[in-house]
Coordinates of C-alpha atoms in Angstrom, one line a residue:
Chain A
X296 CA -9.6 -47.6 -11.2
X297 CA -7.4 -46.8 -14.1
X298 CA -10.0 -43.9 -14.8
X299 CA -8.8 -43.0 -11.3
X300 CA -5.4 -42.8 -11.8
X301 CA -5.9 -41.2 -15.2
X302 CA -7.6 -38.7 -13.9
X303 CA -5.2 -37.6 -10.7
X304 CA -2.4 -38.2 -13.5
X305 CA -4.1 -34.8 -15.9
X306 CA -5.1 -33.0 -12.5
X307 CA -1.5 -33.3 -11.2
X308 CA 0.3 -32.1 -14.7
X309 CA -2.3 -29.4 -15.2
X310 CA -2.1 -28.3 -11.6
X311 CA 1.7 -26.3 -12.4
X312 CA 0.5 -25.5 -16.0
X313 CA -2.4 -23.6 -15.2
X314 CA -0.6 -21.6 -11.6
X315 CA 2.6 -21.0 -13.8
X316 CA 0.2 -19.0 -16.6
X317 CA -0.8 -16.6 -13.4
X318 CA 3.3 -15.8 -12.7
X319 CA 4.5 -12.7 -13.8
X320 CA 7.8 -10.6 -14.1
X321 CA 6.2 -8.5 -10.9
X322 CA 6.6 -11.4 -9.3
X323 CA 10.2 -11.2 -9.4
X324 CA 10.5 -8.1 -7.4
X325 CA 8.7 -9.9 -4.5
X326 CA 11.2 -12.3 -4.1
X327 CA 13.9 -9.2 -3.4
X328 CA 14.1 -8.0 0.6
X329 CA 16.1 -5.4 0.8
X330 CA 18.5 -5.3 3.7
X331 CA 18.4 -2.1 6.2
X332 CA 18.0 0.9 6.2
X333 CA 17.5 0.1 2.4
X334 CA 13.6 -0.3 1.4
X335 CA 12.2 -1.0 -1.1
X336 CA 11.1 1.5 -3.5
X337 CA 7.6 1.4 -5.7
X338 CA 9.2 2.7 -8.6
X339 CA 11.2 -0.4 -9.5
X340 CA 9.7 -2.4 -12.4
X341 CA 9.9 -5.8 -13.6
X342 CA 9.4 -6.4 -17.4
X343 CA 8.8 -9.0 -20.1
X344 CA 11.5 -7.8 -22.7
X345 CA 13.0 -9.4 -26.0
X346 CA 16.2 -10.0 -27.1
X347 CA 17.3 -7.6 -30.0
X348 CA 15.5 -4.6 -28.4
X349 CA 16.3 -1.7 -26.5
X350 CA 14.2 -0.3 -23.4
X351 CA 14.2 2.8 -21.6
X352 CA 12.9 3.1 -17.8
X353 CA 12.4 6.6 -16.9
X354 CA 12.6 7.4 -12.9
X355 CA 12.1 10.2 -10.6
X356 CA 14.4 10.7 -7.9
X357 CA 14.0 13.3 -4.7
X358 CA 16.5 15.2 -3.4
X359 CA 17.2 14.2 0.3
X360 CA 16.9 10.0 -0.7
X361 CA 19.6 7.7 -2.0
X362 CA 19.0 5.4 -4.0
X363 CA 20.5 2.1 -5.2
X364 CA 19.8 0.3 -8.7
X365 CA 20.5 -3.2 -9.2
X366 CA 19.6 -5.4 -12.6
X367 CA 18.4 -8.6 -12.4
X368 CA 18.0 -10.4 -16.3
X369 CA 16.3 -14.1 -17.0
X370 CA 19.4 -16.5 -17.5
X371 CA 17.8 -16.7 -21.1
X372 CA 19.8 -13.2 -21.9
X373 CA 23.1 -14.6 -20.7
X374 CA 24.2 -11.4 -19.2
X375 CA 24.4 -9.9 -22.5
X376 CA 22.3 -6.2 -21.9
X377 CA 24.2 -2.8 -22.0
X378 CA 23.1 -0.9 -19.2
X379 CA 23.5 3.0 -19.8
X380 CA 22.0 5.6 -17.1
X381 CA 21.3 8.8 -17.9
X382 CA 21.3 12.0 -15.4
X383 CA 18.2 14.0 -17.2
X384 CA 18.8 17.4 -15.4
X385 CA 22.5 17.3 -17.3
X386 CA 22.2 15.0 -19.9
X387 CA 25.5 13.1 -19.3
X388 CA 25.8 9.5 -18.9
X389 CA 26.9 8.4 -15.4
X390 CA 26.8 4.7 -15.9
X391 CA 27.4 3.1 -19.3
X392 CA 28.9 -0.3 -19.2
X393 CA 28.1 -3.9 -20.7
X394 CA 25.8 -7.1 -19.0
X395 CA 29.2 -8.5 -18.4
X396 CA 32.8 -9.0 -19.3
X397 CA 33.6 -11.3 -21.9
X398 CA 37.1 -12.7 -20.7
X399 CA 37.4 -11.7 -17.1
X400 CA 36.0 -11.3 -13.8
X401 CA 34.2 -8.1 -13.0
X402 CA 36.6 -6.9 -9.8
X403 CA 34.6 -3.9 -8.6
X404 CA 30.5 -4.1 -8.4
X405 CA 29.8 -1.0 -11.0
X406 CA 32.1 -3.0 -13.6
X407 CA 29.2 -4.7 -15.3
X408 CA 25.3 -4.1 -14.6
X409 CA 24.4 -8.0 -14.5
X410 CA 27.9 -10.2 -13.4
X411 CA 28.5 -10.9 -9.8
X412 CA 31.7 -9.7 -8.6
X413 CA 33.8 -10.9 -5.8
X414 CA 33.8 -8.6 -2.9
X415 CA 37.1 -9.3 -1.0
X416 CA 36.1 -7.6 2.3
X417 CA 33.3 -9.7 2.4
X418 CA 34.8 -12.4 1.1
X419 CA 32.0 -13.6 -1.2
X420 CA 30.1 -12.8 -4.6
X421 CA 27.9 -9.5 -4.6
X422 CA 25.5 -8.6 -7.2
X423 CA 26.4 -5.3 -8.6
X424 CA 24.5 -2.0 -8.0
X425 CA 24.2 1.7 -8.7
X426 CA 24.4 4.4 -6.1
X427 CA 22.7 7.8 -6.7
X428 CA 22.5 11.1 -4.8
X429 CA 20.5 13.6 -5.9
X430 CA 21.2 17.1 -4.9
X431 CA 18.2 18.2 -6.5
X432 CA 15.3 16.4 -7.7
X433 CA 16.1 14.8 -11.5
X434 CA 15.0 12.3 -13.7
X435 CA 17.4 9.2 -14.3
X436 CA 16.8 7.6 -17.6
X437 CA 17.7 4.0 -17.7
X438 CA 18.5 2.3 -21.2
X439 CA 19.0 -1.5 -21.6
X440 CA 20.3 -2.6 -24.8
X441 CA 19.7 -6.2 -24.9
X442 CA 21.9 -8.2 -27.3
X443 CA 20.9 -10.5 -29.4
X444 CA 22.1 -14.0 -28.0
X445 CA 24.3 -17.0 -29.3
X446 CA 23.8 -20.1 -27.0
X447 CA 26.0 -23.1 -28.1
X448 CA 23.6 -26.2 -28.8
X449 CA 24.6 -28.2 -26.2
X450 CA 23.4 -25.5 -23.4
X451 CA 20.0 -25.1 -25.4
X452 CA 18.1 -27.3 -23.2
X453 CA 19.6 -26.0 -20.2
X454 CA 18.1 -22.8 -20.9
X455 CA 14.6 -24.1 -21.8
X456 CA 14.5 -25.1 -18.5
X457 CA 15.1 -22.0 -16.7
X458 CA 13.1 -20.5 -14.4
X459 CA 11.8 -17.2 -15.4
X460 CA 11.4 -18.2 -19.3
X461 CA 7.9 -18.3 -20.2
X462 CA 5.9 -19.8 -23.1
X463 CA 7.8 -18.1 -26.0
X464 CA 11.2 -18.6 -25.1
X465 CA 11.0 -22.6 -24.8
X466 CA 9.1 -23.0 -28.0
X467 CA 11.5 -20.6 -29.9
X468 CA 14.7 -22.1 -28.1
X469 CA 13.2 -25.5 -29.4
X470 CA 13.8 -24.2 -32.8
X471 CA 17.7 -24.3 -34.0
X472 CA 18.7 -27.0 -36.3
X473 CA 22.7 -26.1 -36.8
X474 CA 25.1 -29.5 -36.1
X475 CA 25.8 -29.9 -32.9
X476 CA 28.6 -27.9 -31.0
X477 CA 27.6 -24.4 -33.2
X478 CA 26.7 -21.7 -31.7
X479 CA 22.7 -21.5 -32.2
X480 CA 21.5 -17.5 -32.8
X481 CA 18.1 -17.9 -30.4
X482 CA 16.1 -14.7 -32.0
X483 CA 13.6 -13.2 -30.2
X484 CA 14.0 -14.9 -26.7
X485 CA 11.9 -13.3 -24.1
X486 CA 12.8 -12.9 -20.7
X487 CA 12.1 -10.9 -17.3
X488 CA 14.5 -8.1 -16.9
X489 CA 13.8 -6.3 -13.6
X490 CA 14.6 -2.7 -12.5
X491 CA 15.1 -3.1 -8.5
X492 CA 15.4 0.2 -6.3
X493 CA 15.9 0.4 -3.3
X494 CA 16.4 3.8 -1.1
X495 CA 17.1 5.5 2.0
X496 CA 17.2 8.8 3.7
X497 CA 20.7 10.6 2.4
X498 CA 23.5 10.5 5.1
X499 CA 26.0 13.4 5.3
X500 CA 28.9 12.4 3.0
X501 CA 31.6 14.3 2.2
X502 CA 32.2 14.8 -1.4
Chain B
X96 CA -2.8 -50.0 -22.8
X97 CA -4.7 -47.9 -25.1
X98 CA -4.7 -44.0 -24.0
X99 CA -7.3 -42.1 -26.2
X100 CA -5.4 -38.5 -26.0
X101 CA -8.2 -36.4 -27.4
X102 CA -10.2 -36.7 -23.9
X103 CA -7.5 -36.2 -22.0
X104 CA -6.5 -33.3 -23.8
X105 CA -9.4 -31.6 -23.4
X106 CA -9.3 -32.5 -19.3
X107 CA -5.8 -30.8 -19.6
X108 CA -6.8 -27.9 -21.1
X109 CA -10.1 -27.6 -18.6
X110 CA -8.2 -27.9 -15.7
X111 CA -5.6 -25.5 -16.8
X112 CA -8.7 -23.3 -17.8
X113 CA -10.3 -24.2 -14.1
X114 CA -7.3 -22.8 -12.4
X115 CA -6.4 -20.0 -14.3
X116 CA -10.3 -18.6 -14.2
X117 CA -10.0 -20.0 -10.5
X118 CA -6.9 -17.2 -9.7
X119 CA -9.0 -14.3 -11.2
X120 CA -12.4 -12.8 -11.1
X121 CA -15.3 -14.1 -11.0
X122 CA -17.9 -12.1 -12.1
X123 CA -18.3 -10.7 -15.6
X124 CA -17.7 -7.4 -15.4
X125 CA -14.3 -8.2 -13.9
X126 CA -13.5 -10.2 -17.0
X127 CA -15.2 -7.3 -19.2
X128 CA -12.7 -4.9 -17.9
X129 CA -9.7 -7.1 -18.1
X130 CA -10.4 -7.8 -21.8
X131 CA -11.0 -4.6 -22.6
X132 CA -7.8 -3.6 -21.3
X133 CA -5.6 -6.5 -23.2
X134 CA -7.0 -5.3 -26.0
X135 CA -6.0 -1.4 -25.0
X136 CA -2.3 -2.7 -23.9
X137 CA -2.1 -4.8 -27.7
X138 CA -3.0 -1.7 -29.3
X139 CA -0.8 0.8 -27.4
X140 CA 2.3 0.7 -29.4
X141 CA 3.4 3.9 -29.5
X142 CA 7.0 3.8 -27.6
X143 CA 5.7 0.1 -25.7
X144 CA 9.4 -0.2 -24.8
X145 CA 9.6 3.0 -22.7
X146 CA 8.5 2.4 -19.1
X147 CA 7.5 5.9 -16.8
X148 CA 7.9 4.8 -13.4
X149 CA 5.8 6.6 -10.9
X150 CA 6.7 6.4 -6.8
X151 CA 3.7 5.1 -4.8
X152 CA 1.8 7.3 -2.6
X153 CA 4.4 5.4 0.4
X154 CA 7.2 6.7 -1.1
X155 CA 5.7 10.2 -1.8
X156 CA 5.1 10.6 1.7
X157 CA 8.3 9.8 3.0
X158 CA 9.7 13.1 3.4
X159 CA 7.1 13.6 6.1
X160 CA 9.0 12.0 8.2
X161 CA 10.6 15.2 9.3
X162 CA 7.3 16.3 11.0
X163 CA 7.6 19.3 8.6
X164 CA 4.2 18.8 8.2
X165 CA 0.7 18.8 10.1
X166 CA -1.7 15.8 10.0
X167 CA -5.3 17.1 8.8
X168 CA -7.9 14.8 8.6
X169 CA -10.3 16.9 6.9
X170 CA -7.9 16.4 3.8
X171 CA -9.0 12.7 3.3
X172 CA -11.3 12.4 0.5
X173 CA -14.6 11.5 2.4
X174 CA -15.2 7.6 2.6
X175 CA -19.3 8.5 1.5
X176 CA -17.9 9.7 -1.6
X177 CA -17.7 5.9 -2.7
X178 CA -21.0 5.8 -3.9
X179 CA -20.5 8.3 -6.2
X180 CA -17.8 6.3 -8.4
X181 CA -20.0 4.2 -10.7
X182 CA -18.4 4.2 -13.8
X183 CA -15.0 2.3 -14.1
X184 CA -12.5 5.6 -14.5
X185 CA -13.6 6.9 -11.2
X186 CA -13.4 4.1 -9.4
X187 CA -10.1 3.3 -10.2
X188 CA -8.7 7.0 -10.0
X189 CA -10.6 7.3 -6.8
X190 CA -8.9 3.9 -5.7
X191 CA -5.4 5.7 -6.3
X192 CA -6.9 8.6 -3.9
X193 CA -8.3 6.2 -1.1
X194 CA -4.9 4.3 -1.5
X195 CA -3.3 7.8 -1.1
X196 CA -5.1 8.6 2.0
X197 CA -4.2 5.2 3.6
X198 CA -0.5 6.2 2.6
X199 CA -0.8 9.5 4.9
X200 CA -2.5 7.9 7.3
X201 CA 0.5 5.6 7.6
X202 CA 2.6 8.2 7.7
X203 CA 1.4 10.1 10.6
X204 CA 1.3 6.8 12.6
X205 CA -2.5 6.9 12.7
X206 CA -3.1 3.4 12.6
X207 CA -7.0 3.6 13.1
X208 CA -7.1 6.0 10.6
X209 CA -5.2 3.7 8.2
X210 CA -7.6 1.2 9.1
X211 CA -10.3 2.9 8.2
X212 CA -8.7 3.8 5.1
X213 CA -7.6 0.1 4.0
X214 CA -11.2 -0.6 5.0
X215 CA -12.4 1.6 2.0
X216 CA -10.1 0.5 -0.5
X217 CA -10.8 -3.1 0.2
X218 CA -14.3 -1.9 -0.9
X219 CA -13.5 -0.6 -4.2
X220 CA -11.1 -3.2 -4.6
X221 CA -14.0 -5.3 -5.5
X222 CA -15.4 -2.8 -7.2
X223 CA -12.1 -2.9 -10.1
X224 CA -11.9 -6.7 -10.2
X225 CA -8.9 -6.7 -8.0
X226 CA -10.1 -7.9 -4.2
X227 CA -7.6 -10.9 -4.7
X228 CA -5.7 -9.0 -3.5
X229 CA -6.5 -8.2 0.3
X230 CA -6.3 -11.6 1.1
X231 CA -7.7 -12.2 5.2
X232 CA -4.2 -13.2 6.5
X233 CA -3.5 -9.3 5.1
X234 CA -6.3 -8.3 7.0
X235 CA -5.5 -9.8 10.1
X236 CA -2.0 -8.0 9.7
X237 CA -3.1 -4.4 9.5
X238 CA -5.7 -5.1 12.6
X239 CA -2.6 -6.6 14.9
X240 CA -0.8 -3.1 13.8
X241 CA 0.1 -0.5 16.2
X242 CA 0.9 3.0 15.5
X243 CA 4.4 2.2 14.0
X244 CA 5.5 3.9 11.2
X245 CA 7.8 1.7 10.0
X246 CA 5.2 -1.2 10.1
X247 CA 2.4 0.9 8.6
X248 CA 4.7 2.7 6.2
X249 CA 5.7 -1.3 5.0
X250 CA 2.3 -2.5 5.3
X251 CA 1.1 -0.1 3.0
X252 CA 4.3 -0.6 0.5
X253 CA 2.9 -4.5 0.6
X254 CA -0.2 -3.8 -0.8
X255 CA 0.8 -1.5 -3.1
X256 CA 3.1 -4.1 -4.6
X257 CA 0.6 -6.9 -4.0
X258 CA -1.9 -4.8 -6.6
X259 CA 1.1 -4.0 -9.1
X260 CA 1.8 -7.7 -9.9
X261 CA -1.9 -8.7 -9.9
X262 CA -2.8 -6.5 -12.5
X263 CA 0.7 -6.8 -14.0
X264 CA -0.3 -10.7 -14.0
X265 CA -3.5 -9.4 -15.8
X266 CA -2.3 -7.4 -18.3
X267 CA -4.4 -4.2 -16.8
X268 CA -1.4 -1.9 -17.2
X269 CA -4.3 0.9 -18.0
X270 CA -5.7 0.5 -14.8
X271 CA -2.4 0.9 -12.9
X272 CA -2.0 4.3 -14.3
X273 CA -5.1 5.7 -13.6
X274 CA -4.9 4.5 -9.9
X275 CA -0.8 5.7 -10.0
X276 CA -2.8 9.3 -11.2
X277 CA -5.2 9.2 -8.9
X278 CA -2.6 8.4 -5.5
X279 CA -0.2 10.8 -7.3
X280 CA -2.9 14.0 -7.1
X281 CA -4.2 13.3 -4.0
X282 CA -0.8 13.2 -2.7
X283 CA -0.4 16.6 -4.0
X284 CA -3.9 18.1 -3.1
X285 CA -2.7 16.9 0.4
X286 CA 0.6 18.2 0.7
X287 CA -0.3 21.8 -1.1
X288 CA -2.8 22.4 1.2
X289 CA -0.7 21.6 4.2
X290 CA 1.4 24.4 3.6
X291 CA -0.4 27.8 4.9
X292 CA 1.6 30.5 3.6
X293 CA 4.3 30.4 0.6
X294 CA 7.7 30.5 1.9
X295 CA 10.6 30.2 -0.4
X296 CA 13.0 28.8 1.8
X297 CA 10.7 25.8 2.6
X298 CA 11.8 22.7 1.5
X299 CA 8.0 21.5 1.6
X300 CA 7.7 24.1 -1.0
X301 CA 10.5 22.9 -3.4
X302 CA 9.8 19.4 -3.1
X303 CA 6.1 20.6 -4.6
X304 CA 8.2 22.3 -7.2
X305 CA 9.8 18.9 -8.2
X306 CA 6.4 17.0 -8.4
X307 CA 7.0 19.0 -11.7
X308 CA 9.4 15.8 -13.2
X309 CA 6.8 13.4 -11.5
X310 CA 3.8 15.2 -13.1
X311 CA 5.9 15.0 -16.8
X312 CA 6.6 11.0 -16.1
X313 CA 2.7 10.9 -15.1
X314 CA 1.4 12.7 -18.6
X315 CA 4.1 10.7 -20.6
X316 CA 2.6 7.7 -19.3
X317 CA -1.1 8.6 -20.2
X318 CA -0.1 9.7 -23.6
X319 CA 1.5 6.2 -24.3
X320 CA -2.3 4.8 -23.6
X321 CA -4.3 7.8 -25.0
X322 CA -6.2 5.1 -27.2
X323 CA -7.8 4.2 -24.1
X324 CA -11.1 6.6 -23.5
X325 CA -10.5 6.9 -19.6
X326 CA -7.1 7.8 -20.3
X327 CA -7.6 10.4 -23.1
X328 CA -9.8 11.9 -20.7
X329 CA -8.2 12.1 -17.8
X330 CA -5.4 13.9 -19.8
X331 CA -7.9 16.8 -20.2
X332 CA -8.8 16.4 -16.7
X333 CA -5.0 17.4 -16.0
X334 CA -4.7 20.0 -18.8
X335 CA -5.2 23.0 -16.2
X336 CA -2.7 21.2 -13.9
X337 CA 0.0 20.8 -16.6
X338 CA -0.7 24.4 -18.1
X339 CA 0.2 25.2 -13.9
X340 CA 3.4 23.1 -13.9
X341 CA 4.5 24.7 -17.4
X342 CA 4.5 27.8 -15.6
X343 CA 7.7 27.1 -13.4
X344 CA 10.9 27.8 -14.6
X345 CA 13.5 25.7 -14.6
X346 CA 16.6 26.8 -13.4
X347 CA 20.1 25.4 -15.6
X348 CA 23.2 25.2 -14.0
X349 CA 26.7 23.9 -15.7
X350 CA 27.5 21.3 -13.1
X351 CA 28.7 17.4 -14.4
X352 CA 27.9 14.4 -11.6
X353 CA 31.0 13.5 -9.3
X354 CA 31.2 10.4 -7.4
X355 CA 31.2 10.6 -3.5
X356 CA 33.8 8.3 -1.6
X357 CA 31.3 5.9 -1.1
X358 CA 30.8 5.5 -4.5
X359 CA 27.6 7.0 -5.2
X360 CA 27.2 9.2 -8.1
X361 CA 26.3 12.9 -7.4
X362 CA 23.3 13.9 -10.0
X363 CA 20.5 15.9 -10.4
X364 CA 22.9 19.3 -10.1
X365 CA 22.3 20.3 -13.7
X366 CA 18.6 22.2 -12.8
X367 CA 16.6 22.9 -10.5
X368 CA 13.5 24.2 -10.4
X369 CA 11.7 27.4 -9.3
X370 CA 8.5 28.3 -8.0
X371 CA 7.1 31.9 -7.3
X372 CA 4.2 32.3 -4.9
X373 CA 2.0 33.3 -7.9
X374 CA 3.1 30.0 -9.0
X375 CA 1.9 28.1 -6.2
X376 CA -1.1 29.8 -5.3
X377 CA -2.0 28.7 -8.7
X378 CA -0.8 25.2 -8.4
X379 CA -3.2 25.2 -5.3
X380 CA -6.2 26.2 -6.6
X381 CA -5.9 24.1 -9.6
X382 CA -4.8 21.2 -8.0
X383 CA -8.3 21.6 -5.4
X384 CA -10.4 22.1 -8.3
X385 CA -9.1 19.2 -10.4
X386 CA -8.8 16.2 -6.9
X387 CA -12.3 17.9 -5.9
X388 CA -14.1 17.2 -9.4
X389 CA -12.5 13.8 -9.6
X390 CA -13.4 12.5 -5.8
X391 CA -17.3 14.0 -6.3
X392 CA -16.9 12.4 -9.7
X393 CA -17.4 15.4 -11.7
X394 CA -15.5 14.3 -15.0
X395 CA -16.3 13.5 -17.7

């Protein structure tokens, strides 16, 4: 009987263990529904990425879509990831501004890349997103900058917890020794940092 | 109570083993393949933080909506050419066509056609170690289709995601490019060869001009994994076509982005490019000759 209950004990903790090794960063982009006429474009990517590292998604956009690009970051990264977009048939920067503010509340939803903003109209918070036209067929080149983070000891286990950490970042965050109430540098935390786009067909707008 | 841990332990891990090997493939050559490509994506490291996104044959196909083009059947590539993919490189580029096809299909509202189509790649989908994938309640979906676009369009968007996060979840990252190459030139072979006669003014014929940035993301993308063999292969497979694309000029123009009341921001005004009916005639024929070697698997 107690072989039994052993038994059901290992199959029920090794159940989760072995169906969280299949989930993957992708898997994040499934749980997005966009809301009409927006759909969901292919091109939108979901990656494994590191603190201290810089990434560049490059992206194709048609003339006669628009397009709308949101950031979405593992809780691990705190918000801290400077988003810059780049038009590639110009070269200029069109979006360049930080994860999130450090002493305020984003007011307008292309303030930050990452914090929710409240939309008074709406009344209610709205994750912030990027609007593109294209009046001729570019290339936007997205680079994410994602800062090295400081979490203060007494959140630490609160982010080994979270949901989209994987393996590395709960070993790692089980790692800092400061006293308690420092702030604890967590180096090399990985996360999932997804690039969602969604598009339409471009409406007359008057410029 | 005295536990021993060591037996347990091992139960742990077998169990976690059981269900991990349970949510892949089963057979061998599956697990060949995916090994082989973990081992391609740990040595890859040239510019590993750079991502080239290519759209899905779905989103390529959008613009059709406009009826600015004809459905042709005879453009499909052949379902008996299936037999001919044996090695692994042609079956997954050829997946990327098949997968291409069903995108059309979708497109025109030919749901029996799409059928057909999904029928094929469900086929091959074994064939690459990723029949997971079409799962019978996604099955059972297509068949209760009707000839909606919106539905088929979505359908087909579904599956496309569907086989993006499996082999995301499998670390075959090589094998999404080659079928991303393969839906992305069949795509084109189609559309080119819808268009009978060169007309500047056509905005099919521009929007073939601009598969010139898609074609540059796509080549980026296959030099990053040149280690791979396939890959470094198919790269000379597309040397004619990129010697084609070089061709075009690209047009500058001194324009800087605005933002539009809504709020979006104006790009893409800072070039644009041009395409001569020399050009195009070329594009055609080398874009026929390279699809028609790969889907009668006549690469190397």
């Amino acid at each position: 009987m107690k072989n039994i209950f052993k038994f059901l004990l290992v199959v029920l903790v090794s159940v989760p263990l072995g169906l969280q090794a299949q989930t993957t960063c992708s898997d994040q982009l499934k749980m997005r529904k966009p809301m009409a006429p927006y759909r969901y474009n292919t091109a939108s990517k979901s990656a494994m990425c590191q603190t201290g590292r810089k990434y560049e998604f490059v992206l194709p956009i048609t003339k006669g879509m628009d397009y709308r690009i949101q950031f979405f970051a593992s809780t691990v990264f705190n918000n801290n990831i400077d988003v810059k977009i780049i038009d590639m048939s110009t070269g200029e920067v069109v979006v360049n501004v930080p994860g999130k503010l450090d002493n305020d509340e984003p007011k307008s939803p292309q303030q930050t890349a990452l914090q929710e903003y409240m939309d008074l109209k709406k009344n209610r918070f709205v994750h912030p997103f990027f609007d593109f036209t294209p009046v001729s067929s570019t290339s936007l080149k997205i680079m994410l900058d994602v800062k090295e983070v400081e979490i203060p000891k007494e959140q630490v286990q609160e982010y080994t917890y979270d949901d989209y950490d994987y393996e590395q970042p709960r070993q790692q965050a089980q790692q800092p020794t400061q006293e308690e109430g420092f702030a604890v540098p967590l180096e090399k935390l990985k996360g999932c940092i997804s690039v969602y786009i969604i598009d339409r067909e471009t409406e007359e707008d008057s410029f | 109570m005295k536990i021993k841990a060591t037996p347990i332990c091992a139960i742990v891990a077998a169990s976690a083993l059981m269900f991990q090997s349970c949510a892949g493939d089963s057979n061998n050559q599956n697990n060949q393949q995916q090994q082989q490509d973990q081992q391609q994506t740990q040595t890859s490291q040239t510019n590993e933080n750079n991502f080239y996104l290519i759209p899905s044959p779905e989103d390529l196909f959008a613009f059709t909506k406009d009826k600015s083009l004809q459905f042709v059947p005879g453009l499909i590539n052949p379902v008996e050419n299936i037999d001919k993919y044996i090695d692994v490189k042609s079956k997954e580029l050829n997946f990327g066509t098949y997968t291409a096809d069903m995108a059309y299909c979708a497109a025109f509202e030919k749901s029996l056609e799409s059928y057909k189509e999904f029928t094929v790649v469900h086929q091959l989908s074994d064939a690459i170690g990723i029949g997971n994938v079409f799962t019978p309640a996604l099955e059972n979906r297509l068949k209760s289709l009707t000839d909606n676009r919106d539905s088929l369009k979505q359908m087909a968007s579904d599956i496309y995601l569907n086989i993006q996060t499996f082999l995301d979840s499998k670390n075959r990252s090589k094998t999404m490019t080659l079928i991303s190459t393969g839906g992305w030139l069949e795509f084109l072979y189609i559309v080119v060869n819808s268009v009978d006669k060169f007309e500047a003014d056509n905005p099919t014929i521009q929007r073939i001009a601009d598969q010139k940035i898609i074609f540059d993301n796509l080549m980026l993308r296959l030099e990053q994994q040149q280690a791979d063999p396939s890959i470094k292969s198919t790269i000379a497979d597309l040397t004619p076509l990129k010697a084609a694309f070089d061709e075009l000029t690209v047009e500058k123009n001194q324009t800087s982005s605005s933002t539009s009341n809504s709020g979006a921001i104006k790009v893409g005004g800072g070039m644009k490019i041009k395409m001569t009916e020399n050009n195009f005639n070329k594009i055609k024929e080398t874009i026929t000759s390279v699809r028609n070697n790969i889907t009668i698997n006549n690469v190397k």
